[in-house]
């Protein structure tokens, strides 16, 4: 999809909410420190996986699947950490609940937007299947129908999805929420907020990558700066720099689409459309058959990749929803009130 070059979004800097405090009692006890270290070490490893050996894999459906699987794992780690901290709901600060619940509803919204667009892209499968059926019939009188089907696919893929347009304001809200509330007189609360900060940074960034790829707009791609005192900060910075440079290179080429498998199908469709327009004579017959075979292979890879990614996003949606529901359920059991900020937002 050809597009004008868009300006980069500015770097977002955040004050360090975890400055070391020298006051007595500010240090974590060994158990809490171990829990936090385990979470942040796991976070670093999950982030590191997002830098592939071949940069050409970035924005492939398999890479996007890996990124979303990493997010699901990170949010499962948060859920497990909450259990390990054994922090009674009666000791939860309302601001902590606001942070968790408000973020979760935004993630559910953006997951729905991603699912909507991937489902729309997958619907083009039927148009390609119809076109391939006519092309593989080896009947020239059916080629015009095949050509029409291929053109319909291009129009379908090139159309805009209003749901994807909702990603930008959601991302802006997630960025604003990265300034976490200060925690006083609760070592467990400090561990939870610091872990949630890491999860939120990773989630916000990866969601921005998805939003950029699926919208075809680089304005959705974020550049985040985190405190360098955090043990995972350098890994995150390296991942972000590597991925963003590659994605912006893809955007600068003005391709029809930014998703690798989708671009491969588009290249095959263009080649076949040219052959059909010029006419398939005896001398072009072998080249024509090879092009049809290439389209069949790339289309199958695209369809399978979209199906797999949709399943992973659905799993992420369920992880976020279950975590949110569990917190609300525990809050009600403890006799607490649901924070005003989330009343009316329950999914």
GROMACS .gro file of C-alpha atoms in nm, residues 49-67 209-210 213 242-243 246-247 250 255 258-262 301 309:
model
   35
   49UNK     CA    1   1.348  -1.322   2.180
   50UNK     CA    2   1.196  -1.042   1.973
   51UNK     CA    3   1.529  -0.975   1.799
   52UNK     CA    4   1.545  -1.248   1.531
   53UNK     CA    5   1.865  -1.374   1.372
   54UNK     CA    6   1.729  -1.250   1.040
   55UNK     CA    7   1.587  -0.897   1.060
   56UNK     CA    8   1.377  -0.986   0.758
   57UNK     CA    9   1.157  -1.189   0.994
   58UNK     CA   10   1.037  -0.871   1.170
   59UNK     CA   11   0.668  -0.809   1.085
   60UNK     CA   12   0.630  -1.161   0.954
   61UNK     CA   13   0.320  -1.331   1.094
   62UNK     CA   14   0.538  -1.585   1.276
   63UNK     CA   15   0.732  -1.301   1.445
   64UNK     CA   16   0.408  -1.124   1.537
   65UNK     CA   17   0.280  -1.452   1.683
   66UNK     CA   18   0.596  -1.480   1.894
   67UNK     CA   19   0.554  -1.121   2.015
  209UNK     CA   20   0.415  -0.239   1.657
  210UNK     CA   21   0.096  -0.431   1.581
  213UNK     CA   22   0.172  -0.295   1.091
  242UNK     CA   23   1.637  -0.288   1.616
  243UNK     CA   24   1.267  -0.341   1.549
  246UNK     CA   25   1.356  -0.229   1.041
  247UNK     CA   26   0.989  -0.130   1.047
  250UNK     CA   27   0.974  -0.123   0.545
  255UNK     CA   28   0.501  -0.124  -0.017
  258UNK     CA   29   0.383  -0.405   0.583
  259UNK     CA   30   0.307  -0.765   0.683
  260UNK     CA   31   0.566  -0.988   0.512
  261UNK     CA   32   0.336  -1.273   0.404
  262UNK     CA   33   0.074  -1.030   0.277
  301UNK     CA   34   0.128  -1.954   0.415
  309UNK     CA   35  -0.196  -1.521   1.498
   0.00000   0.00000   0.00000
